[in-house]
Coordinates of C-alpha atoms and ligand atoms in Angstrom, one line a residue:
M1 CA -4.6 -13.8 -32.5
A2 CA -0.9 -12.8 -32.9
T3 CA 1.0 -13.3 -30.0
L4 CA 1.8 -10.5 -28.3
N5 CA 5.5 -9.4 -25.7
G6 CA 4.9 -8.1 -22.2
E7 CA 8.1 -7.2 -22.2
D8 CA 7.6 -5.8 -25.7
E9 CA 4.7 -3.7 -24.2
V10 CA 4.2 -2.3 -20.4
V11 CA 6.6 0.8 -20.7
G12 CA 4.1 1.5 -23.6
L13 CA 0.9 0.2 -21.2
C14 CA 3.1 1.8 -17.9
R15 CA 3.5 5.6 -20.3
D16 CA 0.1 5.3 -21.8
L17 CA -1.8 4.8 -18.1
I18 CA 0.2 7.7 -16.7
R19 CA -1.4 10.1 -19.2
I20 CA -4.7 9.4 -18.7
D21 CA -5.2 11.9 -15.4
S22 CA -7.1 10.3 -12.7
T23 CA -5.7 12.3 -10.3
N24 CA -7.5 11.3 -7.0
A25 CA -7.9 14.2 -4.3
G26 CA -10.1 12.9 -2.0
D27 CA -13.4 14.4 -2.2
N28 CA -14.8 13.2 -5.7
S29 CA -13.8 16.5 -7.7
G30 CA -11.0 14.9 -10.3
P31 CA -11.6 13.3 -13.7
G32 CA -12.1 10.1 -12.0
E33 CA -11.2 6.3 -13.3
R34 CA -13.3 6.4 -16.6
A35 CA -10.4 6.5 -19.0
A36 CA -8.4 4.0 -17.1
A37 CA -10.6 1.4 -16.5
E38 CA -12.1 1.1 -20.7
Y39 CA -8.2 1.5 -21.7
V40 CA -7.5 -2.0 -19.4
A41 CA -10.6 -2.8 -20.8
E42 CA -10.1 -2.3 -24.0
K43 CA -6.4 -4.1 -23.3
L44 CA -7.7 -6.7 -21.7
A45 CA -10.8 -8.1 -24.0
E46 CA -7.8 -7.7 -26.8
V47 CA -7.0 -10.6 -25.6
G48 CA -10.4 -12.5 -25.6
L49 CA -11.2 -11.9 -21.9
E50 CA -14.4 -10.4 -20.6
P51 CA -14.1 -7.4 -18.8
Q52 CA -17.0 -5.5 -16.8
I53 CA -16.9 -2.0 -15.7
L54 CA -18.1 -1.1 -12.8
E55 CA -19.3 2.4 -11.4
S56 CA -19.5 3.2 -8.5
D57 CA -20.2 7.0 -8.7
R58 CA -20.1 9.0 -11.6
G59 CA -17.0 8.7 -14.0
R60 CA -15.3 6.1 -10.4
A61 CA -14.5 3.2 -12.3
N62 CA -13.1 -0.6 -11.3
V63 CA -12.5 -3.2 -13.8
I64 CA -12.8 -6.6 -12.7
A65 CA -11.8 -9.6 -15.2
R66 CA -12.1 -12.9 -14.6
I67 CA -9.2 -15.6 -16.3
A68 CA -10.4 -19.5 -16.4
G69 CA -7.3 -22.1 -15.2
E70 CA -6.4 -25.3 -15.7
D71 CA -8.1 -26.5 -12.9
S72 CA -10.5 -24.4 -12.1
S73 CA -12.2 -26.6 -9.1
R74 CA -8.9 -24.9 -7.3
D75 CA -9.3 -21.3 -5.1
A76 CA -9.1 -18.2 -7.6
L77 CA -5.9 -16.0 -7.1
L78 CA -7.0 -12.7 -6.9
L79 CA -4.4 -9.8 -9.6
H80 CA -5.4 -6.6 -8.1
G81 CA -4.2 -2.7 -8.9
H82 CA -5.9 0.7 -8.6
L83 CA -5.8 2.9 -11.7
D84 CA -6.4 6.2 -9.1
V85 CA -2.9 8.6 -8.3
V86 CA -2.5 11.0 -6.1
P87 CA -2.3 14.8 -7.3
F88 CA 0.7 16.3 -7.3
N89 CA 2.2 20.3 -8.2
A90 CA 3.6 19.7 -11.9
A91 CA 6.3 22.8 -11.7
D92 CA 8.1 20.7 -8.8
W93 CA 8.4 17.8 -11.5
A94 CA 11.6 18.0 -13.6
H95 CA 9.1 16.1 -16.3
H96 CA 5.8 17.3 -16.0
P97 CA 3.9 13.9 -14.0
L98 CA 1.6 13.3 -16.7
S99 CA 3.9 12.6 -19.5
G100 CA 5.1 9.1 -19.4
E101 CA 8.3 10.8 -20.4
I102 CA 11.3 8.2 -20.5
A103 CA 14.5 9.7 -20.0
D104 CA 17.8 8.1 -17.8
G105 CA 16.5 4.8 -18.0
C106 CA 13.2 4.7 -16.4
V107 CA 9.3 6.0 -17.2
W108 CA 8.3 9.1 -15.7
G109 CA 5.1 10.4 -14.4
R110 CA 2.4 10.0 -11.1
G111 CA 1.7 6.7 -10.7
A112 CA 5.1 5.0 -12.5
V113 CA 5.9 4.1 -8.8
D114 CA 2.2 3.4 -7.3
M115 CA 0.9 2.2 -10.1
K116 CA 0.3 2.2 -12.6
D117 CA 4.0 -0.1 -13.1
M118 CA 1.6 -2.8 -11.8
D119 CA -1.2 -2.3 -13.7
A120 CA 1.0 -2.2 -16.6
M121 CA 3.1 -5.3 -15.8
I122 CA -0.2 -7.0 -15.2
L123 CA -1.6 -6.0 -18.1
A124 CA 1.8 -7.2 -20.4
V125 CA 1.7 -9.9 -18.5
V126 CA -2.5 -11.1 -19.2
R127 CA -1.8 -10.2 -22.8
Q128 CA 1.6 -11.8 -23.4
R129 CA -0.1 -15.7 -21.5
L130 CA -3.6 -15.2 -23.5
S131 CA -2.0 -14.6 -27.0
E132 CA -0.1 -17.4 -26.8
G133 CA -2.6 -19.5 -25.2
R134 CA -1.4 -20.8 -21.7
R135 CA -3.7 -20.2 -19.1
P136 CA -2.6 -20.1 -15.5
P137 CA -2.9 -22.5 -13.1
R138 CA -5.9 -21.9 -11.6
D139 CA -8.8 -18.8 -11.9
V140 CA -7.5 -15.4 -11.7
V141 CA -9.6 -12.3 -11.3
L142 CA -8.3 -9.3 -12.7
A143 CA -9.1 -5.8 -10.2
F144 CA -8.5 -2.5 -10.7
T145 CA -10.2 -0.1 -8.6
A146 CA -10.7 3.5 -7.9
D147 CA -10.6 5.3 -5.2
E148 CA -7.8 3.4 -3.3
E149 CA -5.3 6.5 -2.7
A150 CA -8.9 7.8 -0.6
G151 CA -9.9 4.9 0.9
G152 CA -11.4 2.3 -1.5
H153 CA -14.9 4.1 -1.3
Y154 CA -16.1 4.0 -4.9
G155 CA -12.9 0.6 -5.2
A156 CA -12.9 -2.1 -3.6
Q157 CA -13.9 -1.1 -0.4
W158 CA -17.8 -1.2 -2.1
L159 CA -16.7 -3.9 -4.8
I160 CA -17.1 -6.0 -1.9
E161 CA -20.0 -4.8 -0.6
Q162 CA -22.2 -4.7 -4.3
H163 CA -20.7 -6.6 -6.2
K164 CA -19.0 -10.1 -4.1
D165 CA -20.0 -12.6 -6.4
L166 CA -17.2 -11.8 -9.2
F167 CA -14.2 -13.0 -6.3
D168 CA -15.6 -15.9 -5.9
G169 CA -13.3 -19.0 -4.8
C170 CA -10.8 -16.2 -4.3
S171 CA -8.5 -17.0 -1.6
E172 CA -5.1 -15.3 -2.0
A173 CA -4.6 -12.2 -3.6
I174 CA -1.7 -10.2 -5.1
G175 CA -1.4 -6.2 -5.2
E176 CA 0.6 -3.1 -4.0
V177 CA 3.6 -2.5 -2.3
G178 CA 6.2 -5.1 -2.1
G179 CA 8.1 -7.3 -4.1
F180 CA 11.0 -4.4 -5.0
S181 CA 14.4 -4.8 -3.7
V182 CA 16.3 -3.3 -1.5
S183 CA 20.0 -3.7 -2.5
V184 CA 22.7 -5.4 -0.3
D185 CA 26.0 -5.5 -2.8
E186 CA 27.1 -5.9 -5.8
A187 CA 25.4 -9.8 -5.4
R188 CA 22.6 -9.4 -2.9
R189 CA 19.1 -7.9 -3.2
L190 CA 15.8 -8.0 -0.4
Y191 CA 12.4 -8.2 -2.4
L192 CA 10.3 -6.6 0.5
I193 CA 7.3 -9.0 0.1
E194 CA 4.6 -6.8 1.8
A195 CA 2.4 -9.6 4.6
A196 CA 1.2 -7.3 7.2
E197 CA -0.5 -3.8 6.9
K198 CA -0.8 -1.7 10.0
G199 CA -4.7 -0.8 11.1
I200 CA -5.6 3.3 11.0
A201 CA -7.0 4.9 13.4
W202 CA -6.4 9.5 12.4
M203 CA -8.1 10.8 15.4
R204 CA -10.0 14.0 16.1
L205 CA -9.4 15.1 19.9
T206 CA -11.7 17.7 21.8
A207 CA -11.7 19.4 25.0
T208 CA -13.9 21.4 26.5
G209 CA -13.6 23.6 29.1
R210 CA -15.4 26.7 30.2
A211 CA -15.1 29.4 28.1
G212 CA -14.4 32.9 30.1
H213 CA -12.1 35.7 29.9
G214 CA -8.9 35.6 29.9
S215 CA -7.9 38.1 32.5
M216 CA -9.7 35.4 35.4
L217 CA -8.8 32.7 37.0
N218 CA -9.9 29.1 35.0
A219 CA -9.1 25.9 36.5
E220 CA -11.3 24.8 33.1
N221 CA -9.3 25.6 30.5
A222 CA -9.9 23.7 27.1
V223 CA -6.5 24.8 24.9
T224 CA -4.8 23.8 28.5
E225 CA -6.3 20.4 29.0
L226 CA -6.0 19.4 25.1
A227 CA -1.9 21.0 25.3
E228 CA -1.6 18.4 28.3
A229 CA -2.9 15.4 26.2
V230 CA -1.5 16.0 22.9
G231 CA 2.5 15.7 24.9
R232 CA 1.5 12.7 26.4
I233 CA 0.1 10.9 22.9
G234 CA 2.8 13.3 21.4
R235 CA 5.5 11.7 23.0
Y236 CA 4.7 8.4 24.2
E237 CA 7.0 5.5 23.8
W238 CA 5.5 2.9 22.9
P239 CA 7.2 -0.2 22.9
V240 CA 7.9 -2.0 21.0
R241 CA 6.0 -5.3 19.5
M242 CA 7.2 -8.1 18.4
T243 CA 4.9 -9.1 15.6
Q244 CA 5.3 -13.0 13.2
T245 CA 6.4 -10.4 9.7
V246 CA 8.8 -8.6 11.8
R247 CA 9.8 -11.3 13.5
T248 CA 10.7 -13.1 10.0
F249 CA 12.4 -10.3 8.6
L250 CA 14.8 -10.1 11.3
E251 CA 15.5 -12.9 11.3
E252 CA 15.6 -14.0 7.4
T253 CA 17.7 -10.2 6.8
S254 CA 19.9 -10.6 9.9
R255 CA 20.6 -14.0 8.7
A256 CA 21.4 -12.5 5.2
L257 CA 23.5 -9.3 6.4
E258 CA 25.3 -11.6 8.9
L259 CA 23.7 -9.1 11.3
E260 CA 23.8 -10.1 14.9
L261 CA 20.5 -10.7 15.5
D262 CA 19.3 -9.6 19.0
L263 CA 15.0 -10.0 19.4
D264 CA 15.3 -8.7 22.7
D265 CA 16.7 -6.1 21.3
A266 CA 15.4 -5.4 17.8
E267 CA 16.4 -1.6 17.8
K268 CA 20.3 -2.1 17.8
T269 CA 19.2 -4.1 14.2
V270 CA 17.3 -2.0 12.7
A271 CA 19.3 0.6 13.6
K272 CA 22.0 -1.8 11.3
L273 CA 20.0 -1.7 8.4
G274 CA 21.2 1.6 7.2
P275 CA 17.9 3.1 4.7
L276 CA 15.7 1.0 5.7
A277 CA 15.5 1.7 8.9
R278 CA 13.2 4.6 9.1
M279 CA 10.8 2.0 6.7
I280 CA 11.1 -0.6 9.7
G281 CA 11.4 1.2 12.6
A282 CA 8.0 2.0 12.7
T283 CA 7.1 -1.5 12.4
L284 CA 8.8 -2.3 15.9
R285 CA 5.7 -0.9 17.9
N286 CA 2.2 1.7 17.2
T287 CA 2.5 5.1 16.7
T288 CA 1.1 8.7 17.4
N289 CA 1.9 11.9 16.0
P290 CA -0.5 14.8 16.4
T291 CA -0.5 16.5 13.1
M292 CA -3.2 19.5 13.7
L293 CA -4.4 22.0 16.6
E294 CA -6.7 24.5 16.7
A295 CA -8.1 26.9 19.1
G296 CA -9.9 29.9 20.0
Y297 CA -10.1 33.3 18.0
K298 CA -8.9 36.1 20.5
A299 CA -5.6 36.3 22.9
N300 CA -7.7 37.3 25.3
V301 CA -10.7 35.1 25.1
I302 CA -10.5 31.4 26.4
P303 CA -12.4 29.1 23.9
Q304 CA -14.9 26.0 24.8
A305 CA -13.1 23.8 23.0
A306 CA -10.0 22.7 21.8
T307 CA -9.3 20.1 19.0
A308 CA -6.6 17.9 18.2
H309 CA -5.1 15.5 15.2
V310 CA -3.4 12.8 15.9
D311 CA -2.7 9.7 13.4
G312 CA -2.3 6.8 15.4
R313 CA -1.1 2.9 13.6
F314 CA -1.5 -0.1 15.7
L315 CA 0.3 -3.4 14.1
P316 CA -1.7 -6.0 13.9
G317 CA -3.0 -8.2 17.3
Y318 CA -2.2 -5.3 19.4
E319 CA -5.1 -2.9 18.3
D320 CA -7.5 -3.0 22.0
E321 CA -4.1 -2.6 23.5
F322 CA -3.5 0.8 21.5
F323 CA -6.7 2.4 22.1
Q324 CA -6.6 1.5 26.2
T325 CA -3.5 3.2 25.9
V326 CA -4.3 6.1 24.1
D327 CA -7.6 6.6 26.5
E328 CA -5.0 6.8 29.3
L329 CA -2.7 9.1 27.8
L330 CA -6.1 11.5 26.3
G331 CA -7.6 11.5 30.8
P332 CA -10.8 12.2 31.2
N333 CA -11.3 15.5 30.0
V334 CA -10.4 14.4 25.9
T335 CA -12.7 12.8 24.2
R336 CA -11.7 11.0 20.9
E337 CA -13.5 9.9 17.7
F338 CA -12.8 8.8 14.5
I339 CA -11.7 10.1 11.0
Y340 CA -11.1 6.9 10.1
H341 CA -10.0 3.7 10.9
D342 CA -9.0 0.9 9.1
I343 CA -8.0 -2.5 10.2
A344 CA -4.5 -4.2 10.9
I345 CA -3.8 -7.5 8.2
E346 CA -1.3 -10.0 8.4
T347 CA -1.1 -13.0 6.9
D348 CA 1.9 -16.3 7.1
F349 CA 5.0 -16.0 5.4
D350 CA 4.9 -19.1 3.8
G351 CA 3.1 -21.1 1.6
P352 CA 3.3 -22.6 -1.7
L353 CA 2.0 -18.8 -2.6
V354 CA 5.4 -17.4 -0.6
R355 CA 7.1 -19.8 -2.5
A356 CA 5.7 -19.2 -5.7
M357 CA 7.0 -15.3 -5.8
A358 CA 10.7 -16.5 -3.7
D359 CA 11.0 -18.8 -6.6
A360 CA 10.1 -16.8 -10.1
L361 CA 11.9 -13.8 -8.2
L362 CA 15.0 -16.3 -7.2
A363 CA 15.0 -17.4 -11.1
E364 CA 15.3 -14.1 -12.8
D365 CA 18.0 -12.3 -10.0
P366 CA 19.9 -15.3 -8.2
G367 CA 21.3 -12.8 -5.7
A368 CA 17.2 -12.7 -4.7
L369 CA 15.8 -13.1 -1.1
A370 CA 12.2 -12.7 -0.6
V371 CA 11.6 -11.6 2.7
P372 CA 8.5 -10.5 4.4
Y373 CA 7.8 -6.7 6.2
T374 CA 4.9 -4.8 7.8
L375 CA 3.3 -2.0 5.4
S376 CA 2.9 1.4 7.5
G377 CA -0.4 2.4 6.0
G378 CA -3.3 -0.1 4.0
T379 CA -4.5 -0.4 0.7
D380 CA -7.1 -2.2 -1.1
L381 CA -5.6 -5.1 0.8
K382 CA -7.5 -4.4 3.8
A383 CA -11.1 -4.3 2.1
F384 CA -10.3 -8.0 -0.2
S385 CA -8.9 -9.3 3.3
Q386 CA -12.2 -8.8 4.9
M387 CA -14.1 -11.3 2.2
G388 CA -11.3 -13.8 3.5
I389 CA -8.6 -13.3 1.6
R390 CA -5.0 -13.3 2.5
G391 CA -2.5 -11.2 0.2
F392 CA 0.7 -10.0 -0.5
G393 CA 2.1 -7.2 -1.4
F394 CA 3.8 -7.8 -4.6
A395 CA 4.8 -5.3 -7.7
P396 CA 7.7 -7.2 -8.5
L397 CA 11.4 -5.2 -9.5
K398 CA 14.9 -5.5 -9.4
L399 CA 15.9 -2.1 -9.0
P400 CA 19.1 -0.1 -9.2
A401 CA 20.6 0.4 -6.0
D402 CA 21.3 3.9 -5.7
L403 CA 17.4 4.6 -6.7
D404 CA 15.3 6.1 -3.7
F405 CA 12.3 4.1 -4.0
S406 CA 10.6 3.4 -1.2
G407 CA 10.3 7.9 -1.0
M408 CA 8.6 7.7 -4.4
F409 CA 5.2 6.5 -3.7
H410 CA 3.6 10.1 -3.4
G411 CA 6.7 12.3 -3.3
V412 CA 7.7 14.5 -6.1
D413 CA 9.7 13.0 -9.2
E414 CA 8.5 9.7 -9.1
R415 CA 9.8 7.6 -12.1
V416 CA 10.1 3.6 -12.8
P417 CA 13.1 2.3 -14.7
V418 CA 11.9 0.7 -17.8
D419 CA 14.5 -2.7 -16.8
S420 CA 12.5 -2.8 -13.7
L421 CA 9.4 -2.7 -15.8
R422 CA 10.5 -5.3 -18.4
F423 CA 11.4 -7.9 -15.2
G424 CA 8.7 -8.0 -13.2
V425 CA 6.8 -8.9 -16.3
R426 CA 9.5 -11.8 -16.7
V427 CA 8.8 -12.7 -12.4
L428 CA 4.8 -12.7 -12.3
D429 CA 5.0 -14.5 -15.4
R430 CA 6.6 -17.3 -13.6
F431 CA 5.3 -16.8 -11.0
L432 CA 0.8 -17.2 -12.6
D433 CA 3.0 -20.3 -13.7
G434 CA 3.3 -21.8 -10.1
C435 CA 0.7 -20.0 -8.2
Ligands
ZN1 ZN1 -0.8 2.6 -3.8

């Protein structure tokens, strides 16, 4: 087999994947991931792997492959990336979101950031290594999943329910939303590695009262009852709770930035982080944001019921406190039910795998400082964690200081610098040497 060069291949792989429409509107109506899965499987088969395409429903395809490592008696490492992307409104974009166009040094398109970039980096590095006959030190399982953007019911969740055996021996995982740089100054960059994810509680609130004429006295008005509960929940100031991930982040970051750290007033430290403050601020506490309201049909008719939706997020270790507080805030006359509920997860930012990530970054960027952070949302890692796998968000990208990277997840004009993709391949290659 001719040897392949991952740095040279990664841009083409990323562009090809972007051009394959795999939008996921969340209702199983879209094109599905089948075409992207076939592309990925072909690229893996070319270097001697035997990928399996597993469909959970028509067109909802996942790809799994296993690479035998030098020491198969060790626990395996899972590398996972999702193949679906969120929908887009093409008219808003400077370059068509399915074009994979290269402009201003970037690859443009839906998925360039979330997360066909990482899919391409995984493919590129695996293809290069296998074409050169370089096996990883331990078994590596590759999982390219469907449906991450809608909760993974046709993807990761289905895989762990129906095909658990394919992940035999996996104890650790690397996936999305982490490993990208945030510039401190010319010479130094923080690389945010995801080590925790907040739990998710999307809730429907319902107040039920006594229907009647709008001109009458009515002490059991469902709209009033609901509005008060929504007001209490929306205005509630959740207390700061210091998780281990946030604590490590603040300690490491304060040291690097030479900021004074007062752990009793974490908000003060976070406020000094500039553009990071918004992202990190939400990981200091639980949150509850009312997002939808619905009641009534005529100005002089008091409706029987009123409903609202709330997007709640809770920190690892604080789920019980979250629901206890929510129930107190709701009061006795408003009920809640889940629209979506998923766990919070957290792992130590410590051990050989963390060192392998930090060392790989440092070898390619002498100004790198790897720090852990908490994602305020969810990824496929929540599902994989149910099999006892500890995971990190590590899709390494060295980014220009002025690129608003975190703002491009699900955003308009999603794009990833060509140089960042090539950097990512080099880092992942070193990381796999040391994993
Ligand atoms: Zn994603």
